[in-house]
PDB file of C-alpha atoms in Angstrom:
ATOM      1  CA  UNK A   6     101.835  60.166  79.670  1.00 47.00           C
ATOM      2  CA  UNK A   7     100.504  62.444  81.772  1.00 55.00           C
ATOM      3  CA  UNK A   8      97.173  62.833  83.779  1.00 65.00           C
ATOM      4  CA  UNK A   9      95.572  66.619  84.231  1.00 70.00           C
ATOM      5  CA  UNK A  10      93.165  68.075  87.061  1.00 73.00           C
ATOM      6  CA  UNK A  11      90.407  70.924  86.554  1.00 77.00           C
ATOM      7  CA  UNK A  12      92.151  74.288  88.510  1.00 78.00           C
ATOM      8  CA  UNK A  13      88.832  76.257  87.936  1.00 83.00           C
ATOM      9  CA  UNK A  14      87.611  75.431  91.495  1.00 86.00           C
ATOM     10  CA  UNK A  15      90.931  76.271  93.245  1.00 85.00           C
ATOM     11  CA  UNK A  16      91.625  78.980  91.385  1.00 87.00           C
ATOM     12  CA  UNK A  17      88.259  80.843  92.565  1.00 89.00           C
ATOM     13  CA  UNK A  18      89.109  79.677  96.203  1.00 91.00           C
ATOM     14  CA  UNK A  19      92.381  81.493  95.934  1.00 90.00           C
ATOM     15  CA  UNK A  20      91.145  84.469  94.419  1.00 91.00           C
ATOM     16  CA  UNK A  21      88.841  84.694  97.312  1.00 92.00           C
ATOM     17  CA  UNK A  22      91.791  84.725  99.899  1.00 92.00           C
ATOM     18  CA  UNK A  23      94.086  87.120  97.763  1.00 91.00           C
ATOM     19  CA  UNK A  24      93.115  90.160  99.275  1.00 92.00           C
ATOM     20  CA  UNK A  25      93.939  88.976 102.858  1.00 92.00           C
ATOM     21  CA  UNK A  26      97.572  87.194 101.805  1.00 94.00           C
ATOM     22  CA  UNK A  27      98.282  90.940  99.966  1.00 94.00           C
ATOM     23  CA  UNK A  28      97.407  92.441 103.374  1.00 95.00           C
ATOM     24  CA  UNK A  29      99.710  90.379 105.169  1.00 95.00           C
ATOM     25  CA  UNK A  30     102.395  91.108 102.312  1.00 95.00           C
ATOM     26  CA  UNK A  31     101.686  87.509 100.424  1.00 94.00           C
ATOM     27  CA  UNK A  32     101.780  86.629  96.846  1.00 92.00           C
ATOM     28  CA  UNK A  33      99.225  83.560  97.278  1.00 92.00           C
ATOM     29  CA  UNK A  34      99.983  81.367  94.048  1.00 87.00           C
ATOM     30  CA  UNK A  35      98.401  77.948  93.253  1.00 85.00           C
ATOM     31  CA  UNK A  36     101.733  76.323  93.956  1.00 87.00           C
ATOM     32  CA  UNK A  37     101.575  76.665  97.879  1.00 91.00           C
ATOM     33  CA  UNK A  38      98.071  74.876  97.648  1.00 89.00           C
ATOM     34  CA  UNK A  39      99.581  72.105  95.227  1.00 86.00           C
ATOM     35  CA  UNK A  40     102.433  71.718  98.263  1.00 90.00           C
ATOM     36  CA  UNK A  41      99.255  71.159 100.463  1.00 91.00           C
ATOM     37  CA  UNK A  42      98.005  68.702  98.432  1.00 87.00           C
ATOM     38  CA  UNK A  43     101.160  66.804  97.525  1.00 87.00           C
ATOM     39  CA  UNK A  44     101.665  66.365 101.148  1.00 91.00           C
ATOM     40  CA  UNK A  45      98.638  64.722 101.971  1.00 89.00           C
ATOM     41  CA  UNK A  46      99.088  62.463  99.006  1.00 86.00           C
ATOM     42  CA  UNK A  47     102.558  61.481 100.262  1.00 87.00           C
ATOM     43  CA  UNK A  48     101.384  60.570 103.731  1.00 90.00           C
ATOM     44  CA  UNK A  49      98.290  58.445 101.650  1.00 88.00           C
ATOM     45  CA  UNK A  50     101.639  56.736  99.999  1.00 85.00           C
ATOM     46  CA  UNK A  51     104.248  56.880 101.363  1.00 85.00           C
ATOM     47  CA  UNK A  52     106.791  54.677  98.962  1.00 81.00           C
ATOM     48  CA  UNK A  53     106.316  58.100  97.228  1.00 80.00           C
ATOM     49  CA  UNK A  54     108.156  59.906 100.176  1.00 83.00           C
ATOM     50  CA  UNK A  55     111.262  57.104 100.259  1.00 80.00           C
ATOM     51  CA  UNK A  56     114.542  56.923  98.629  1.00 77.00           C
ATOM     52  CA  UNK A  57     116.717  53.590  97.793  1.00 75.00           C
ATOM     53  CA  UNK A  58     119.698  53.208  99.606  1.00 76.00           C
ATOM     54  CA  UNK A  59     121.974  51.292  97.007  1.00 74.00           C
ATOM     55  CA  UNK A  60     124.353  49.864  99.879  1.00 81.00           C
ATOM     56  CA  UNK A  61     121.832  47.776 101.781  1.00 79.00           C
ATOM     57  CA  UNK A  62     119.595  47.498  98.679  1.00 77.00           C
ATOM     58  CA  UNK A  63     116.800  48.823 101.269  1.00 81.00           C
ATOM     59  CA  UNK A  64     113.940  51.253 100.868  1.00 80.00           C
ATOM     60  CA  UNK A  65     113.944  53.809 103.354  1.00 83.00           C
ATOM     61  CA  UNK A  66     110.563  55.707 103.862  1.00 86.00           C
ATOM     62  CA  UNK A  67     110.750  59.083 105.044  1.00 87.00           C
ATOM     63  CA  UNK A  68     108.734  60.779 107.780  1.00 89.00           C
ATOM     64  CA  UNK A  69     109.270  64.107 106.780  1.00 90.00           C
ATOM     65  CA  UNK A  70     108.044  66.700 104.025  1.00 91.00           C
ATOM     66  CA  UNK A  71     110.900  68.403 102.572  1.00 90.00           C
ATOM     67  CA  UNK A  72     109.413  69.211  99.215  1.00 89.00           C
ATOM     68  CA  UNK A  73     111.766  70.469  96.245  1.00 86.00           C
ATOM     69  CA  UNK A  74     110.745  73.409  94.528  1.00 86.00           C
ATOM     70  CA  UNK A  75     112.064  73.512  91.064  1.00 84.00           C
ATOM     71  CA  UNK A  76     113.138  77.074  90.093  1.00 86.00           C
ATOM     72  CA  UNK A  77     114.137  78.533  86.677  1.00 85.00           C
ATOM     73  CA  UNK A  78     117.371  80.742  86.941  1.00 86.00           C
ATOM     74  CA  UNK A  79     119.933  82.380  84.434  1.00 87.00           C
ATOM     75  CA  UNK A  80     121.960  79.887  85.513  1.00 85.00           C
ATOM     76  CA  UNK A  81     119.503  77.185  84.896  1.00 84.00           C
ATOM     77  CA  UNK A  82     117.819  74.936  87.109  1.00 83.00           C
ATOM     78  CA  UNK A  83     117.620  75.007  91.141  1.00 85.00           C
ATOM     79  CA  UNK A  84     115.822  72.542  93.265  1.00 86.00           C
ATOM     80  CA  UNK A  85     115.650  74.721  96.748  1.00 89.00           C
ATOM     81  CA  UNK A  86     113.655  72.681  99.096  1.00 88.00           C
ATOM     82  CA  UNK A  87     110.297  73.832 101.833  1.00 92.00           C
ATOM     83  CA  UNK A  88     111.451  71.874 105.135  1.00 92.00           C
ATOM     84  CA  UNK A  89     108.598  69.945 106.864  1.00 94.00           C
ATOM     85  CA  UNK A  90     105.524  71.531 104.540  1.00 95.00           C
ATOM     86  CA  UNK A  91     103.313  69.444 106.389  1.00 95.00           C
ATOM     87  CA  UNK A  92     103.827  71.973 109.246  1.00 97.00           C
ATOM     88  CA  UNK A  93     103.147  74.612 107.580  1.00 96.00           C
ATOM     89  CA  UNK A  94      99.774  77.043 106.613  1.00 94.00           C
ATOM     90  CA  UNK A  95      99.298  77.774 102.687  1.00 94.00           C
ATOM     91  CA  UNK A  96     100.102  81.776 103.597  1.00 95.00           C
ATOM     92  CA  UNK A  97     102.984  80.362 104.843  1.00 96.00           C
ATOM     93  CA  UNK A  98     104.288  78.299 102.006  1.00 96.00           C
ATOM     94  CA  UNK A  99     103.083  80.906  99.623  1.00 95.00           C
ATOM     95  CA  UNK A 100     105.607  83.203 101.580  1.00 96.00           C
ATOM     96  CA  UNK A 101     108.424  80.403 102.036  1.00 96.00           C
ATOM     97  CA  UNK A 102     107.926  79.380  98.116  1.00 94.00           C
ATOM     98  CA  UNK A 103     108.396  83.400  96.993  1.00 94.00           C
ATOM     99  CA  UNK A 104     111.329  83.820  99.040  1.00 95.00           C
ATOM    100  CA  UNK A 105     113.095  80.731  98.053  1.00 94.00           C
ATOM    101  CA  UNK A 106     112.216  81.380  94.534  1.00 92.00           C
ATOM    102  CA  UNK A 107     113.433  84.829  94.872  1.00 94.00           C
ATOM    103  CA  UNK A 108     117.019  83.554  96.576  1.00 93.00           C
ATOM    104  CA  UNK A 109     117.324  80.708  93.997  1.00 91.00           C
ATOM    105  CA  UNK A 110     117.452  83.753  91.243  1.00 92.00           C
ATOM    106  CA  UNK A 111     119.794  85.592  93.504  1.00 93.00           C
ATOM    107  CA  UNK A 112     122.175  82.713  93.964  1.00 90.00           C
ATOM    108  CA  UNK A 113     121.537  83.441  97.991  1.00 93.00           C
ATOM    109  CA  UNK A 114     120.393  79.412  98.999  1.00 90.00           C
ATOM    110  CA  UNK A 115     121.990  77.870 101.652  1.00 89.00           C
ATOM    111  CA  UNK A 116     123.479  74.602 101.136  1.00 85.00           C
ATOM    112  CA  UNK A 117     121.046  72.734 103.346  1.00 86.00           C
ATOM    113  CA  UNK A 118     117.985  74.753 101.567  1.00 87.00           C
ATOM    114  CA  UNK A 119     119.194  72.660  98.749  1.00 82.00           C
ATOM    115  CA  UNK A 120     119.537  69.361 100.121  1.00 74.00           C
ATOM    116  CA  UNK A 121     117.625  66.680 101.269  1.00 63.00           C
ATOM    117  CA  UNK A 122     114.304  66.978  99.160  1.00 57.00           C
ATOM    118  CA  UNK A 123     112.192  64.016  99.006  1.00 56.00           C
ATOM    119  CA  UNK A 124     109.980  63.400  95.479  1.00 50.00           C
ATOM    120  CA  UNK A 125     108.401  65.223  94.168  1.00 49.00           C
ATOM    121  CA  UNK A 126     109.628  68.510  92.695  1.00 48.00           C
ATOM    122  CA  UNK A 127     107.090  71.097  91.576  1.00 52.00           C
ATOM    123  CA  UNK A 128     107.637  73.560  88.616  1.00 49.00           C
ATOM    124  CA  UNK A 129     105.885  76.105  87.384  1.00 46.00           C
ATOM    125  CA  UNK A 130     105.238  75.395  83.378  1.00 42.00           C
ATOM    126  CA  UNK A 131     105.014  79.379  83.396  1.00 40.00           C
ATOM    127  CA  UNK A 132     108.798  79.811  82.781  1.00 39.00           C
ATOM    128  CA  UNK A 133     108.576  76.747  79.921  1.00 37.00           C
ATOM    129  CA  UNK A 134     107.513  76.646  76.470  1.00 37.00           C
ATOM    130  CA  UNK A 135     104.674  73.582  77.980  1.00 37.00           C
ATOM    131  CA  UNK A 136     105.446  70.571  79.932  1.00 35.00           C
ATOM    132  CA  UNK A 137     109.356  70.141  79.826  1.00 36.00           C
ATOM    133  CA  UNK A 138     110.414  66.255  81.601  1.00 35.00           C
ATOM    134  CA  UNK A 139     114.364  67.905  81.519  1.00 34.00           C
ATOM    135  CA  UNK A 140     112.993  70.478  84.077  1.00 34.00           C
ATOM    136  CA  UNK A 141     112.112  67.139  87.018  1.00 34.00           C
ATOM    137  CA  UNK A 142     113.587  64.370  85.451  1.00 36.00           C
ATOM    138  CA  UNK A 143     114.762  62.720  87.573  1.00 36.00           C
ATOM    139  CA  UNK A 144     112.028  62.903  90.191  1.00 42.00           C
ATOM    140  CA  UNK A 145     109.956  59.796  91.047  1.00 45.00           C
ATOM    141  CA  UNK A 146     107.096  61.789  90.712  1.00 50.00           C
ATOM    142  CA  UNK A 147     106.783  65.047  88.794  1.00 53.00           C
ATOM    143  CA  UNK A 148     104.285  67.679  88.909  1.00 56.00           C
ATOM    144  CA  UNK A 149     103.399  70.933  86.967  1.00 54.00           C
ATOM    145  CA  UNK A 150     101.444  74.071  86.754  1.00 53.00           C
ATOM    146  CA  UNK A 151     100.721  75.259  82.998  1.00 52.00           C
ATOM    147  CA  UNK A 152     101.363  79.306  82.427  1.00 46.00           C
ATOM    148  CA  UNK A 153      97.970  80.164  82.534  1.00 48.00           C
ATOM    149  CA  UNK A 154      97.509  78.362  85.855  1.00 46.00           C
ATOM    150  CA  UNK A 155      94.248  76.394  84.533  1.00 45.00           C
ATOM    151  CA  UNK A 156      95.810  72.889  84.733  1.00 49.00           C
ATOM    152  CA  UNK A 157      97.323  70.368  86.741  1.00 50.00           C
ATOM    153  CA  UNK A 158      99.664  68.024  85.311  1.00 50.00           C
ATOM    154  CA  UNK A 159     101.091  65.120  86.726  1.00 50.00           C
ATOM    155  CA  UNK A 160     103.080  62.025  85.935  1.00 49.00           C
ATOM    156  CA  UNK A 161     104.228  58.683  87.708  1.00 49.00           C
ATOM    157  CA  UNK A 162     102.017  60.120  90.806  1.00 50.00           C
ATOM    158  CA  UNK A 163      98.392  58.906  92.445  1.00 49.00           C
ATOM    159  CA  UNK A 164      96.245  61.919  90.598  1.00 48.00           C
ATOM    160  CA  UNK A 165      92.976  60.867  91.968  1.00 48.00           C
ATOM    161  CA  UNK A 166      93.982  61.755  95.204  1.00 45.00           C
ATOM    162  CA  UNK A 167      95.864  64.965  94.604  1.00 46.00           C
ATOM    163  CA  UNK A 168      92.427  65.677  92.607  1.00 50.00           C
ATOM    164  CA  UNK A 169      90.360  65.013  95.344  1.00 46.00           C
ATOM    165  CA  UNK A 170      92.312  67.125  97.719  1.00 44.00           C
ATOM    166  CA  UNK A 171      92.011  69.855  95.176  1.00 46.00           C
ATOM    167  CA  UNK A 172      89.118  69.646  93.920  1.00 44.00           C
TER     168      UNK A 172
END
């Protein structure tokens, strides 16, 4: 099961700021706003931002944003990763996400680019025939952008508050 948020609204916000991210050489796609709004909904929960560590049976929450970007490849998938998003402007992720995206194709990562994520992963339904669970499976919560960039979908994730923040 998954939940869905309304786009319409941020969609026309980021259509407004398009012309100044081209200016400044930025594709501005919904994806660095989603980022935005992922991060505040991991600092409103933050057993969302934690990983199990199966030797001393101990949940460790995590104090950082390092948010994995899944990213479809000829190879198949890559999970690069945006260190500390919460630090960073949506310009800025919208450049970070494009050049990740762009070295993920290129098989140009870095190992540590690739490491350390924390849940969730994002993916862009674009490169999908719809809503594929094999693309973020194993991520405790996973979160998607349909191809025509209308919806929102989410699933084992707080959606009221990633719709609020949205919205």
């Amino acid at each position: 099961q998954h939940d869905e948020a309304d786009l319409t609204d941020l969609e026309a916000f980021r259509e407004e700021l398009k012309a100044e991210a081209q200016s400044k050489g930025v594709k501005l796609t919904p994806l660095a706003f989603i980022v935005k709004a992922v991060v505040a909904t991991l600092r409103a929960f933050p057993t969302f931002n934690a990983s199990l560590d199966p030797t001393i049976r101990h949940l460790i929450v995590k104090h950082y944003f390092h948010i994995g970007l899944a990213v479809d490849t000829p190879d198949g998938l890559v999970v690069p990763n945006i260190k500390n998003a919460d630090q960073k402007g949506v310009l800025q992720l919208a450049r970070e996400i494009e050049d990740l995206s762009k070295r993920a194709r290129e098989r140009k990562l870095t190992l540590d680019e690739i490491r350390e994520a924390v849940a969730p992963r994002l993916a862009s339904h674009a490169a999908f025939d719809g809503w594929t669970d094999k693309a973020v499976e194993s991520a405790a919560m996973e979160i998607g952008v349909d191809a025509d960039l209308a919806k929102l979908s989410l699933k084992g994730g707080p959606m009221a508050l990633i719709e609020a923040w949205i919205g």
